[in-house]
Every structure is written in structure tokens, then in C-alpha cells.
JSON list of C-alpha atoms and ligand atoms in Angstrom, two decimals:
[
{"chain": "Q", "resi": 1, "resn": "MET", "atom": "CA", "xyz": [-32.77, 236.51, -160.75]},
{"chain": "Q", "resi": 2, "resn": "LYS", "atom": "CA", "xyz": [-30.32, 238.93, -160.00]},
{"chain": "Q", "resi": 3, "resn": "LEU", "atom": "CA", "xyz": [-26.08, 237.87, -159.86]},
{"chain": "Q", "resi": 4, "resn": "GLN", "atom": "CA", "xyz": [-23.98, 240.16, -158.94]},
{"chain": "Q", "resi": 5, "resn": "GLY", "atom": "CA", "xyz": [-20.35, 239.38, -160.32]},
{"chain": "Q", "resi": 6, "resn": "ALA", "atom": "CA", "xyz": [-17.15, 241.67, -160.23]},
{"chain": "Q", "resi": 7, "resn": "GLU", "atom": "CA", "xyz": [-18.04, 243.91, -162.91]},
{"chain": "Q", "resi": 8, "resn": "ALA", "atom": "CA", "xyz": [-21.38, 243.83, -163.63]},
{"chain": "Q", "resi": 9, "resn": "VAL", "atom": "CA", "xyz": [-25.31, 243.10, -162.49]},
{"chain": "Q", "resi": 10, "resn": "VAL", "atom": "CA", "xyz": [-27.27, 240.34, -164.24]},
{"chain": "Q", "resi": 11, "resn": "ASN", "atom": "CA", "xyz": [-30.64, 240.35, -164.21]},
{"chain": "Q", "resi": 12, "resn": "ILE", "atom": "CA", "xyz": [-32.27, 236.82, -165.62]},
{"chain": "Q", "resi": 13, "resn": "GLY", "atom": "CA", "xyz": [-35.85, 237.19, -166.78]},
{"chain": "Q", "resi": 14, "resn": "GLU", "atom": "CA", "xyz": [-37.54, 236.72, -170.58]},
{"chain": "Q", "resi": 15, "resn": "GLU", "atom": "CA", "xyz": [-34.41, 238.02, -171.45]},
{"chain": "Q", "resi": 16, "resn": "VAL", "atom": "CA", "xyz": [-30.87, 239.04, -169.91]},
{"chain": "Q", "resi": 17, "resn": "SER", "atom": "CA", "xyz": [-29.89, 242.59, -169.15]},
{"chain": "Q", "resi": 18, "resn": "LYS", "atom": "CA", "xyz": [-26.13, 242.87, -168.10]},
{"chain": "Q", "resi": 19, "resn": "GLU", "atom": "CA", "xyz": [-25.35, 246.13, -166.20]},
{"chain": "Q", "resi": 20, "resn": "ARG", "atom": "CA", "xyz": [-21.62, 247.34, -165.78]},
{"chain": "Q", "resi": 21, "resn": "VAL", "atom": "CA", "xyz": [-21.53, 248.62, -162.04]},
{"chain": "Q", "resi": 22, "resn": "SER", "atom": "CA", "xyz": [-18.96, 251.71, -161.27]},
{"chain": "Q", "resi": 23, "resn": "LYS", "atom": "CA", "xyz": [-16.29, 251.02, -159.40]},
{"chain": "Q", "resi": 24, "resn": "LYS", "atom": "CA", "xyz": [-15.41, 253.20, -156.15]},
{"chain": "Q", "resi": 25, "resn": "TYR", "atom": "CA", "xyz": [-11.71, 252.54, -156.82]},
{"chain": "Q", "resi": 26, "resn": "ARG", "atom": "CA", "xyz": [-11.18, 253.66, -160.25]},
{"chain": "Q", "resi": 27, "resn": "HIS", "atom": "CA", "xyz": [-11.31, 257.41, -161.60]},
{"chain": "Q", "resi": 28, "resn": "PRO", "atom": "CA", "xyz": [-14.62, 258.28, -162.23]},
{"chain": "Q", "resi": 29, "resn": "ASP", "atom": "CA", "xyz": [-13.53, 259.10, -165.61]},
{"chain": "Q", "resi": 30, "resn": "LEU", "atom": "CA", "xyz": [-11.99, 255.90, -165.94]},
{"chain": "Q", "resi": 31, "resn": "ASP", "atom": "CA", "xyz": [-14.77, 254.16, -164.60]},
{"chain": "Q", "resi": 32, "resn": "ASP", "atom": "CA", "xyz": [-16.84, 255.43, -167.29]},
{"chain": "Q", "resi": 33, "resn": "ARG", "atom": "CA", "xyz": [-15.10, 254.59, -170.11]},
{"chain": "Q", "resi": 34, "resn": "ILE", "atom": "CA", "xyz": [-13.65, 250.89, -168.70]},
{"chain": "Q", "resi": 35, "resn": "ARG", "atom": "CA", "xyz": [-17.70, 250.52, -168.32]},
{"chain": "Q", "resi": 36, "resn": "GLU", "atom": "CA", "xyz": [-18.74, 251.97, -171.44]},
{"chain": "Q", "resi": 37, "resn": "GLN", "atom": "CA", "xyz": [-15.88, 249.72, -173.61]},
{"chain": "Q", "resi": 38, "resn": "ARG", "atom": "CA", "xyz": [-16.14, 246.21, -172.06]},
{"chain": "Q", "resi": 39, "resn": "ASN", "atom": "CA", "xyz": [-19.94, 247.15, -172.89]},
{"chain": "Q", "resi": 40, "resn": "SER", "atom": "CA", "xyz": [-19.07, 247.81, -176.39]},
{"chain": "Q", "resi": 41, "resn": "ARG", "atom": "CA", "xyz": [-16.64, 245.00, -176.78]},
{"chain": "Q", "resi": 42, "resn": "GLU", "atom": "CA", "xyz": [-18.95, 242.87, -175.43]},
{"chain": "Q", "resi": 43, "resn": "ALA", "atom": "CA", "xyz": [-22.09, 244.00, -178.04]},
{"chain": "Q", "resi": 44, "resn": "GLN", "atom": "CA", "xyz": [-19.67, 244.01, -180.84]},
{"chain": "Q", "resi": 45, "resn": "SER", "atom": "CA", "xyz": [-18.19, 240.37, -180.16]},
{"chain": "Q", "resi": 46, "resn": "LEU", "atom": "CA", "xyz": [-21.53, 238.95, -179.64]},
{"chain": "Q", "resi": 47, "resn": "ARG", "atom": "CA", "xyz": [-22.69, 240.25, -183.10]},
{"chain": "Q", "resi": 48, "resn": "GLN", "atom": "CA", "xyz": [-19.31, 239.13, -184.67]},
{"chain": "Q", "resi": 49, "resn": "ALA", "atom": "CA", "xyz": [-19.64, 235.43, -183.28]},
{"chain": "Q", "resi": 50, "resn": "ALA", "atom": "CA", "xyz": [-22.88, 235.14, -184.44]},
{"chain": "Q", "resi": 51, "resn": "ARG", "atom": "CA", "xyz": [-22.33, 236.31, -187.96]},
{"chain": "Q", "resi": 52, "resn": "ALA", "atom": "CA", "xyz": [-19.42, 234.16, -187.81]},
{"chain": "Q", "resi": 53, "resn": "GLY", "atom": "CA", "xyz": [-21.75, 231.45, -187.12]},
{"chain": "Q", "resi": 54, "resn": "ALA", "atom": "CA", "xyz": [-21.14, 230.79, -183.29]},
{"chain": "Q", "resi": 55, "resn": "ASN", "atom": "CA", "xyz": [-23.55, 230.09, -180.98]},
{"chain": "Q", "resi": 56, "resn": "VAL", "atom": "CA", "xyz": [-23.84, 232.94, -178.62]},
{"chain": "Q", "resi": 57, "resn": "PRO", "atom": "CA", "xyz": [-27.22, 235.19, -177.46]},
{"chain": "Q", "resi": 58, "resn": "GLN", "atom": "CA", "xyz": [-28.23, 237.69, -179.83]},
{"chain": "Q", "resi": 59, "resn": "VAL", "atom": "CA", "xyz": [-28.34, 240.97, -178.85]},
{"chain": "Q", "resi": 60, "resn": "LEU", "atom": "CA", "xyz": [-31.25, 242.96, -178.27]},
{"chain": "Q", "resi": 61, "resn": "GLU", "atom": "CA", "xyz": [-30.24, 246.41, -177.14]},
{"chain": "Q", "resi": 62, "resn": "GLU", "atom": "CA", "xyz": [-27.15, 248.11, -176.65]},
{"chain": "Q", "resi": 63, "resn": "LYS", "atom": "CA", "xyz": [-26.88, 251.30, -174.16]},
{"chain": "Q", "resi": 64, "resn": "GLU", "atom": "CA", "xyz": [-24.01, 253.17, -172.14]},
{"chain": "Q", "resi": 65, "resn": "TYR", "atom": "CA", "xyz": [-23.54, 250.74, -170.00]},
{"chain": "Q", "resi": 66, "resn": "CYS", "atom": "CA", "xyz": [-25.51, 248.32, -170.51]},
{"chain": "Q", "resi": 67, "resn": "LEU", "atom": "CA", "xyz": [-26.49, 245.15, -172.56]},
{"chain": "Q", "resi": 68, "resn": "ARG", "atom": "CA", "xyz": [-29.61, 243.20, -173.28]},
{"chain": "Q", "resi": 69, "resn": "MET", "atom": "CA", "xyz": [-29.58, 240.40, -174.89]},
{"chain": "Q", "resi": 70, "resn": "GLU", "atom": "CA", "xyz": [-31.03, 237.01, -175.48]},
{"chain": "Q", "resi": 71, "resn": "LYS", "atom": "CA", "xyz": [-31.64, 234.72, -172.59]},
{"chain": "Q", "resi": 72, "resn": "ILE", "atom": "CA", "xyz": [-30.25, 231.05, -173.32]},
{"chain": "Q", "resi": 73, "resn": "ASP", "atom": "CA", "xyz": [-32.01, 228.20, -170.86]},
{"chain": "Q", "resi": 74, "resn": "GLY", "atom": "CA", "xyz": [-29.89, 225.61, -169.54]},
{"chain": "Q", "resi": 75, "resn": "ASN", "atom": "CA", "xyz": [-27.03, 225.26, -167.46]},
{"chain": "Q", "resi": 76, "resn": "ALA", "atom": "CA", "xyz": [-23.03, 225.96, -167.27]},
{"chain": "Q", "resi": 77, "resn": "LEU", "atom": "CA", "xyz": [-20.95, 223.60, -168.49]},
{"chain": "Q", "resi": 78, "resn": "LYS", "atom": "CA", "xyz": [-19.05, 222.84, -165.18]},
{"chain": "Q", "resi": 79, "resn": "GLU", "atom": "CA", "xyz": [-22.79, 221.67, -164.00]},
{"chain": "Q", "resi": 80, "resn": "GLN", "atom": "CA", "xyz": [-22.79, 219.25, -167.89]},
{"chain": "Q", "resi": 81, "resn": "LEU", "atom": "CA", "xyz": [-19.11, 218.74, -168.44]},
{"chain": "Q", "resi": 82, "resn": "SER", "atom": "CA", "xyz": [-18.88, 215.86, -170.84]},
{"chain": "Q", "resi": 83, "resn": "ALA", "atom": "CA", "xyz": [-16.43, 214.97, -173.94]},
{"chain": "Q", "resi": 84, "resn": "SER", "atom": "CA", "xyz": [-19.47, 215.63, -176.28]},
{"chain": "Q", "resi": 85, "resn": "ASN", "atom": "CA", "xyz": [-19.98, 219.05, -174.75]},
{"chain": "Q", "resi": 86, "resn": "VAL", "atom": "CA", "xyz": [-16.45, 220.18, -174.70]},
{"chain": "Q", "resi": 87, "resn": "GLU", "atom": "CA", "xyz": [-16.25, 219.24, -178.29]},
{"chain": "Q", "resi": 88, "resn": "LYS", "atom": "CA", "xyz": [-18.94, 221.84, -179.17]},
{"chain": "Q", "resi": 89, "resn": "VAL", "atom": "CA", "xyz": [-16.85, 224.56, -177.18]},
{"chain": "Q", "resi": 90, "resn": "GLY", "atom": "CA", "xyz": [-13.52, 223.80, -179.71]},
{"chain": "Q", "resi": 91, "resn": "LYS", "atom": "CA", "xyz": [-16.17, 223.83, -182.70]},
{"chain": "Q", "resi": 92, "resn": "ASN", "atom": "CA", "xyz": [-17.17, 227.42, -181.37]},
{"chain": "Q", "resi": 93, "resn": "LEU", "atom": "CA", "xyz": [-14.54, 228.74, -180.28]},
{"chain": "Q", "resi": 94, "resn": "ALA", "atom": "CA", "xyz": [-13.04, 227.58, -184.18]},
{"chain": "Q", "resi": 95, "resn": "LYS", "atom": "CA", "xyz": [-15.46, 229.59, -185.31]},
{"chain": "Q", "resi": 96, "resn": "ILE", "atom": "CA", "xyz": [-15.05, 233.14, -183.21]},
{"chain": "Q", "resi": 97, "resn": "HIS", "atom": "CA", "xyz": [-11.24, 232.69, -183.95]},
{"chain": "Q", "resi": 98, "resn": "GLU", "atom": "CA", "xyz": [-11.75, 232.17, -187.53]},
{"chain": "Q", "resi": 99, "resn": "ALA", "atom": "CA", "xyz": [-13.52, 235.76, -187.45]},
{"chain": "Q", "resi": 100, "resn": "ASP", "atom": "CA", "xyz": [-10.34, 237.25, -185.53]},
{"chain": "Q", "resi": 101, "resn": "ILE", "atom": "CA", "xyz": [-12.34, 237.43, -182.17]},
{"chain": "Q", "resi": 102, "resn": "ILE", "atom": "CA", "xyz": [-10.01, 236.44, -178.95]},
{"chain": "Q", "resi": 103, "resn": "HIS", "atom": "CA", "xyz": [-12.92, 235.21, -176.08]},
{"chain": "Q", "resi": 104, "resn": "GLY", "atom": "CA", "xyz": [-10.68, 236.51, -173.03]},
{"chain": "Q", "resi": 105, "resn": "ASP", "atom": "CA", "xyz": [-12.65, 234.41, -170.50]},
{"chain": "Q", "resi": 106, "resn": "LEU", "atom": "CA", "xyz": [-13.06, 231.20, -171.45]},
{"chain": "Q", "resi": 107, "resn": "THR", "atom": "CA", "xyz": [-14.45, 229.22, -168.28]},
{"chain": "Q", "resi": 108, "resn": "THR", "atom": "CA", "xyz": [-16.94, 226.56, -167.87]},
{"chain": "Q", "resi": 109, "resn": "SER", "atom": "CA", "xyz": [-19.02, 228.90, -166.12]},
{"chain": "Q", "resi": 110, "resn": "ASN", "atom": "CA", "xyz": [-18.75, 231.20, -169.35]},
{"chain": "Q", "resi": 111, "resn": "VAL", "atom": "CA", "xyz": [-20.50, 228.36, -171.18]},
{"chain": "Q", "resi": 112, "resn": "ILE", "atom": "CA", "xyz": [-24.29, 227.29, -171.27]},
{"chain": "Q", "resi": 113, "resn": "VAL", "atom": "CA", "xyz": [-25.36, 223.88, -172.37]},
{"chain": "Q", "resi": 114, "resn": "SER", "atom": "CA", "xyz": [-28.88, 224.05, -173.93]},
{"chain": "Q", "resi": 115, "resn": "ASP", "atom": "CA", "xyz": [-30.31, 222.12, -176.91]},
{"chain": "Q", "resi": 116, "resn": "GLU", "atom": "CA", "xyz": [-26.59, 223.47, -178.29]},
{"chain": "Q", "resi": 117, "resn": "VAL", "atom": "CA", "xyz": [-23.49, 224.75, -176.57]},
{"chain": "Q", "resi": 118, "resn": "TYR", "atom": "CA", "xyz": [-23.41, 228.77, -176.31]},
{"chain": "Q", "resi": 119, "resn": "LEU", "atom": "CA", "xyz": [-20.34, 230.89, -175.40]},
{"chain": "Q", "resi": 120, "resn": "ILE", "atom": "CA", "xyz": [-20.95, 233.82, -173.19]},
{"chain": "Q", "resi": 121, "resn": "ASP", "atom": "CA", "xyz": [-19.65, 236.84, -171.24]},
{"chain": "Q", "resi": 122, "resn": "PHE", "atom": "CA", "xyz": [-17.53, 238.52, -174.12]},
{"chain": "Q", "resi": 123, "resn": "GLY", "atom": "CA", "xyz": [-16.38, 241.47, -171.63]},
{"chain": "Q", "resi": 124, "resn": "LEU", "atom": "CA", "xyz": [-12.72, 240.62, -172.16]},
{"chain": "Q", "resi": 125, "resn": "SER", "atom": "CA", "xyz": [-12.81, 239.81, -175.36]},
{"chain": "Q", "resi": 126, "resn": "PHE", "atom": "CA", "xyz": [-10.89, 241.94, -178.25]},
{"chain": "Q", "resi": 127, "resn": "ARG", "atom": "CA", "xyz": [-9.62, 241.28, -182.31]},
{"chain": "Q", "resi": 128, "resn": "SER", "atom": "CA", "xyz": [-6.41, 239.86, -182.88]},
{"chain": "Q", "resi": 129, "resn": "GLU", "atom": "CA", "xyz": [-4.93, 238.05, -185.74]},
{"chain": "Q", "resi": 130, "resn": "ARG", "atom": "CA", "xyz": [-2.04, 236.67, -183.63]},
{"chain": "Q", "resi": 131, "resn": "ILE", "atom": "CA", "xyz": [-1.86, 232.99, -182.91]},
{"chain": "Q", "resi": 132, "resn": "GLU", "atom": "CA", "xyz": [-0.44, 233.51, -179.54]},
{"chain": "Q", "resi": 133, "resn": "ASP", "atom": "CA", "xyz": [-3.97, 235.04, -178.58]},
{"chain": "Q", "resi": 134, "resn": "ARG", "atom": "CA", "xyz": [-5.71, 232.29, -179.84]},
{"chain": "Q", "resi": 135, "resn": "ALA", "atom": "CA", "xyz": [-3.35, 229.61, -177.97]},
{"chain": "Q", "resi": 136, "resn": "MET", "atom": "CA", "xyz": [-3.87, 231.77, -174.87]},
{"chain": "Q", "resi": 137, "resn": "ASP", "atom": "CA", "xyz": [-7.42, 231.21, -174.93]},
{"chain": "Q", "resi": 138, "resn": "LEU", "atom": "CA", "xyz": [-7.03, 227.49, -175.22]},
{"chain": "Q", "resi": 139, "resn": "HIS", "atom": "CA", "xyz": [-4.82, 227.61, -172.16]},
{"chain": "Q", "resi": 140, "resn": "MET", "atom": "CA", "xyz": [-6.78, 229.50, -169.91]},
{"chain": "Q", "resi": 141, "resn": "PHE", "atom": "CA", "xyz": [-9.75, 226.65, -170.92]},
{"chain": "Q", "resi": 142, "resn": "LYS", "atom": "CA", "xyz": [-7.38, 223.65, -170.54]},
{"chain": "Q", "resi": 143, "resn": "GLN", "atom": "CA", "xyz": [-6.19, 224.88, -167.44]},
{"chain": "Q", "resi": 144, "resn": "ILE", "atom": "CA", "xyz": [-9.68, 225.19, -166.10]},
{"chain": "Q", "resi": 145, "resn": "LEU", "atom": "CA", "xyz": [-10.80, 221.65, -166.88]},
{"chain": "Q", "resi": 146, "resn": "GLU", "atom": "CA", "xyz": [-7.39, 220.59, -165.23]},
{"chain": "Q", "resi": 147, "resn": "SER", "atom": "CA", "xyz": [-7.83, 222.57, -161.90]},
{"chain": "Q", "resi": 148, "resn": "SER", "atom": "CA", "xyz": [-11.65, 222.25, -161.52]},
{"chain": "Q", "resi": 149, "resn": "HIS", "atom": "CA", "xyz": [-12.91, 219.19, -163.22]},
{"chain": "Q", "resi": 150, "resn": "PRO", "atom": "CA", "xyz": [-9.61, 216.97, -162.66]},
{"chain": "Q", "resi": 151, "resn": "GLU", "atom": "CA", "xyz": [-11.15, 213.35, -163.40]},
{"chain": "Q", "resi": 152, "resn": "LYS", "atom": "CA", "xyz": [-12.52, 214.50, -166.73]},
{"chain": "Q", "resi": 153, "resn": "ALA", "atom": "CA", "xyz": [-9.91, 216.91, -167.88]},
{"chain": "Q", "resi": 154, "resn": "GLU", "atom": "CA", "xyz": [-8.18, 214.48, -169.87]},
{"chain": "Q", "resi": 155, "resn": "SER", "atom": "CA", "xyz": [-10.96, 212.97, -171.99]},
{"chain": "Q", "resi": 156, "resn": "CYS", "atom": "CA", "xyz": [-12.72, 216.53, -172.33]},
{"chain": "Q", "resi": 157, "resn": "TRP", "atom": "CA", "xyz": [-9.10, 218.18, -173.51]},
{"chain": "Q", "resi": 158, "resn": "GLU", "atom": "CA", "xyz": [-9.52, 215.64, -176.39]},
{"chain": "Q", "resi": 159, "resn": "ALA", "atom": "CA", "xyz": [-12.68, 216.09, -177.67]},
{"chain": "Q", "resi": 160, "resn": "PHE", "atom": "CA", "xyz": [-11.97, 219.91, -177.76]},
{"chain": "Q", "resi": 161, "resn": "ILE", "atom": "CA", "xyz": [-8.93, 219.22, -179.55]},
{"chain": "Q", "resi": 162, "resn": "ASP", "atom": "CA", "xyz": [-11.52, 217.48, -181.85]},
{"chain": "Q", "resi": 163, "resn": "GLY", "atom": "CA", "xyz": [-13.58, 219.89, -181.90]},
{"chain": "Q", "resi": 164, "resn": "TYR", "atom": "CA", "xyz": [-11.13, 223.07, -182.64]},
{"chain": "Q", "resi": 165, "resn": "SER", "atom": "CA", "xyz": [-9.38, 221.08, -185.49]},
{"chain": "Q", "resi": 166, "resn": "GLY", "atom": "CA", "xyz": [-11.75, 221.76, -188.24]},
{"chain": "Q", "resi": 167, "resn": "TYR", "atom": "CA", "xyz": [-10.20, 225.34, -188.16]},
{"chain": "Q", "resi": 168, "resn": "GLU", "atom": "CA", "xyz": [-7.02, 225.59, -190.82]},
{"chain": "Q", "resi": 169, "resn": "GLU", "atom": "CA", "xyz": [-5.27, 227.56, -188.01]},
{"chain": "Q", "resi": 170, "resn": "SER", "atom": "CA", "xyz": [-5.63, 224.69, -185.31]},
{"chain": "Q", "resi": 171, "resn": "GLU", "atom": "CA", "xyz": [-2.15, 222.87, -185.76]},
{"chain": "Q", "resi": 172, "resn": "GLU", "atom": "CA", "xyz": [-0.48, 226.60, -185.63]},
{"chain": "Q", "resi": 173, "resn": "VAL", "atom": "CA", "xyz": [-2.32, 227.18, -182.24]},
{"chain": "Q", "resi": 174, "resn": "PHE", "atom": "CA", "xyz": [-1.86, 223.72, -180.93]},
{"chain": "Q", "resi": 175, "resn": "GLU", "atom": "CA", "xyz": [2.07, 224.30, -181.45]},
{"chain": "Q", "resi": 176, "resn": "ARG", "atom": "CA", "xyz": [1.87, 227.56, -180.14]},
{"chain": "Q", "resi": 177, "resn": "LEU", "atom": "CA", "xyz": [-0.02, 226.25, -177.19]},
{"chain": "Q", "resi": 178, "resn": "GLU", "atom": "CA", "xyz": [3.07, 223.70, -176.16]},
{"chain": "Q", "resi": 179, "resn": "ASP", "atom": "CA", "xyz": [5.36, 226.84, -176.38]},
{"chain": "Q", "resi": 180, "resn": "VAL", "atom": "CA", "xyz": [3.00, 228.39, -173.44]},
{"chain": "Q", "resi": 181, "resn": "GLU", "atom": "CA", "xyz": [2.69, 225.66, -171.39]},
{"chain": "Q", "resi": 182, "resn": "MET", "atom": "CA", "xyz": [6.54, 225.07, -171.39]},
{"chain": "Q", "resi": 183, "resn": "ARG", "atom": "CA", "xyz": [7.21, 228.68, -170.81]},
{"chain": "Q", "resi": 184, "resn": "GLY", "atom": "CA", "xyz": [4.83, 228.57, -167.49]},
{"chain": "Q", "resi": 185, "resn": "ARG", "atom": "CA", "xyz": [6.99, 224.87, -166.52]},
{"chain": "Q", "resi": 186, "resn": "TYR", "atom": "CA", "xyz": [10.23, 226.48, -166.25]},
{"chain": "Q", "resi": 187, "resn": "LYS", "atom": "CA", "xyz": [9.04, 229.77, -164.52]},
{"chain": "Q", "resi": 188, "resn": "THR", "atom": "CA", "xyz": [10.15, 229.66, -160.96]},
{"chain": "N", "resi": 1, "resn": "ADP", "atom": "N1", "xyz": [-27.76, 235.17, -171.92]},
{"chain": "N", "resi": 1, "resn": "ADP", "atom": "C1", "xyz": [-27.70, 234.79, -171.14]},
{"chain": "N", "resi": 1, "resn": "ADP", "atom": "N2", "xyz": [-28.36, 233.81, -171.06]},
{"chain": "N", "resi": 1, "resn": "ADP", "atom": "C2", "xyz": [-28.78, 233.09, -169.49]},
{"chain": "N", "resi": 1, "resn": "ADP", "atom": "N3", "xyz": [-27.85, 233.22, -168.90]},
{"chain": "N", "resi": 1, "resn": "ADP", "atom": "C3", "xyz": [-27.18, 234.15, -168.81]},
{"chain": "N", "resi": 1, "resn": "ADP", "atom": "C4", "xyz": [-27.25, 234.72, -170.24]},
{"chain": "N", "resi": 1, "resn": "ADP", "atom": "N4", "xyz": [-25.94, 235.89, -169.39]},
{"chain": "N", "resi": 1, "resn": "ADP", "atom": "C5", "xyz": [-25.47, 235.51, -168.36]},
{"chain": "N", "resi": 1, "resn": "ADP", "atom": "N5", "xyz": [-26.05, 234.61, -167.71]},
{"chain": "N", "resi": 1, "resn": "ADP", "atom": "C6", "xyz": [-25.31, 233.90, -166.51]},
{"chain": "N", "resi": 1, "resn": "ADP", "atom": "O1", "xyz": [-24.90, 235.32, -165.92]},
{"chain": "N", "resi": 1, "resn": "ADP", "atom": "C7", "xyz": [-24.06, 235.22, -165.00]},
{"chain": "N", "resi": 1, "resn": "ADP", "atom": "C8", "xyz": [-23.09, 236.20, -165.15]},
{"chain": "N", "resi": 1, "resn": "ADP", "atom": "O2", "xyz": [-22.73, 236.59, -166.72]},
{"chain": "N", "resi": 1, "resn": "ADP", "atom": "P1", "xyz": [-21.51, 236.81, -167.39]},
{"chain": "N", "resi": 1, "resn": "ADP", "atom": "O3", "xyz": [-21.59, 237.36, -168.83]},
{"chain": "N", "resi": 1, "resn": "ADP", "atom": "O4", "xyz": [-20.75, 235.50, -167.25]},
{"chain": "N", "resi": 1, "resn": "ADP", "atom": "O5", "xyz": [-20.78, 238.06, -166.41]},
{"chain": "N", "resi": 1, "resn": "ADP", "atom": "P2", "xyz": [-19.83, 238.17, -165.47]},
{"chain": "N", "resi": 1, "resn": "ADP", "atom": "O6", "xyz": [-19.06, 238.92, -166.09]},
{"chain": "N", "resi": 1, "resn": "ADP", "atom": "O7", "xyz": [-20.34, 238.88, -164.17]},
{"chain": "N", "resi": 1, "resn": "ADP", "atom": "O8", "xyz": [-19.30, 236.56, -165.51]},
{"chain": "N", "resi": 1, "resn": "ADP", "atom": "C9", "xyz": [-23.83, 233.97, -166.31]},
{"chain": "N", "resi": 1, "resn": "ADP", "atom": "O9", "xyz": [-22.69, 232.98, -165.34]},
{"chain": "N", "resi": 1, "resn": "ADP", "atom": "C10", "xyz": [-25.05, 232.79, -166.40]},
{"chain": "N", "resi": 1, "resn": "ADP", "atom": "O10", "xyz": [-24.91, 232.40, -165.31]},
{"chain": "N", "resi": 2, "resn": "MG", "atom": "MG1", "xyz": [-18.79, 235.23, -166.70]}
]
């Protein structure tokens, strides 16, 4: 199966290959750099996340613009949204935040529910020690719950908090999330 996304073509067979495609509207040199950077970022974050004990696909091979990785059999979280699955997202996110990795694109499409819950799509991830960046990962996920799954948003968000709370900086991140939400509310 072949999935054409905005940035990459993902081929799913026995394993998964994710090839960053060229964007005509970018200058060729910049385009090369962006593709290479996102690809190596994704590979690096996946390796570090695995070392931190999070559930992520194993990297099999990293080329310039293409990443081969383990295939995770299952469905996107958005197809199987439940409090217990979301709690596991919180646990996994806490592990990667503890390792100073920010996911950067935490949606209910970028989580696969298999025997366990796996985080995927680290192309926009980055390293950071800032509380603000952690809060932004939570903010994005919470907004998607509220906009795409309103009937389950409240129970799922509570479960997320439970899962994320094992992490020693979690209280600080929750507090910062409140600030982020306030700022959003008072924006005209
Ligand atoms: N390791 C994987 N195992 C199974 N499916 C995957 C895997 N990686 C990606 N996919 C599937 O391909 C889709 C697109 O991959 P993703 O990494 O999210 O790229 P994009 O940047 O295009 O969103 C995912 O939503 C998922 O359905
Ligand atoms: Mg994706």
C-alpha cells in the first residue's frame, strides 16, 4: 500500500519505507536540505525514543531522503479512541519528553494502536529542554481531541493526564499548558 502525504510517500509492505519527496516550490538546495534534515531528525528521534523506553517503530535503515522502519500492525488511534489507549499515549509521551524529545506533530493519526500504543511520524520532532515545548505537544493533542472527537474529549483528556503524570516535570508542564490556553483565549 502506498500513502502519499504532504511531505513523504509512505510504502507499507512487510516493512515501511518513508521517502521524502521533492517540493517544486522550494529552491532545490533548500529542498534537499529540508528533506535530508527531516529524514535524519526522524531517524534520530526514533532511536532515542526507543532507548528511552517508548514504543516506536524500530529504524531498519537510514538513507539520505528515505527511512526504512518496522511496520506496526494496527489502526490509527482516531479509529480506536478510548481512555485506556490515550492513557498510554500520555505514558509514552512522558518517556520521550524525559529524554528531551518533542514530538511536534502529535495527532490521533500519528499514534498506532497495536498490541501496545505506538507513536509514529517524528519528522517534525526536535530536541528541547524547555517546558514550553512540552506544553505545546500536549496543547496540540488536546485540541485535536476537542475538535475531532468532542464526545470523548473529556474522558480521554483525563486519561492522558493520568498517563503523563508519572513524569517528574508533569506538574510544571500542566501549569504551562494552562498559560498557553489562556493566551489562546485572549487572542483576538
Ligand atoms: N511504522 C509504521 N507502521 C505502520 N504504518 C505506518 C508506519 N509509519 C507510517 N505508517 C502509516 O503511514 C501514514 C503516514 O506516515 P507518517 O509517518 O505519519 O507520514 P506523514 O508525514 O505523511 O503524515 C501513517 O499515518 C500510518 O498510517
Ligand atoms: Mg502523519
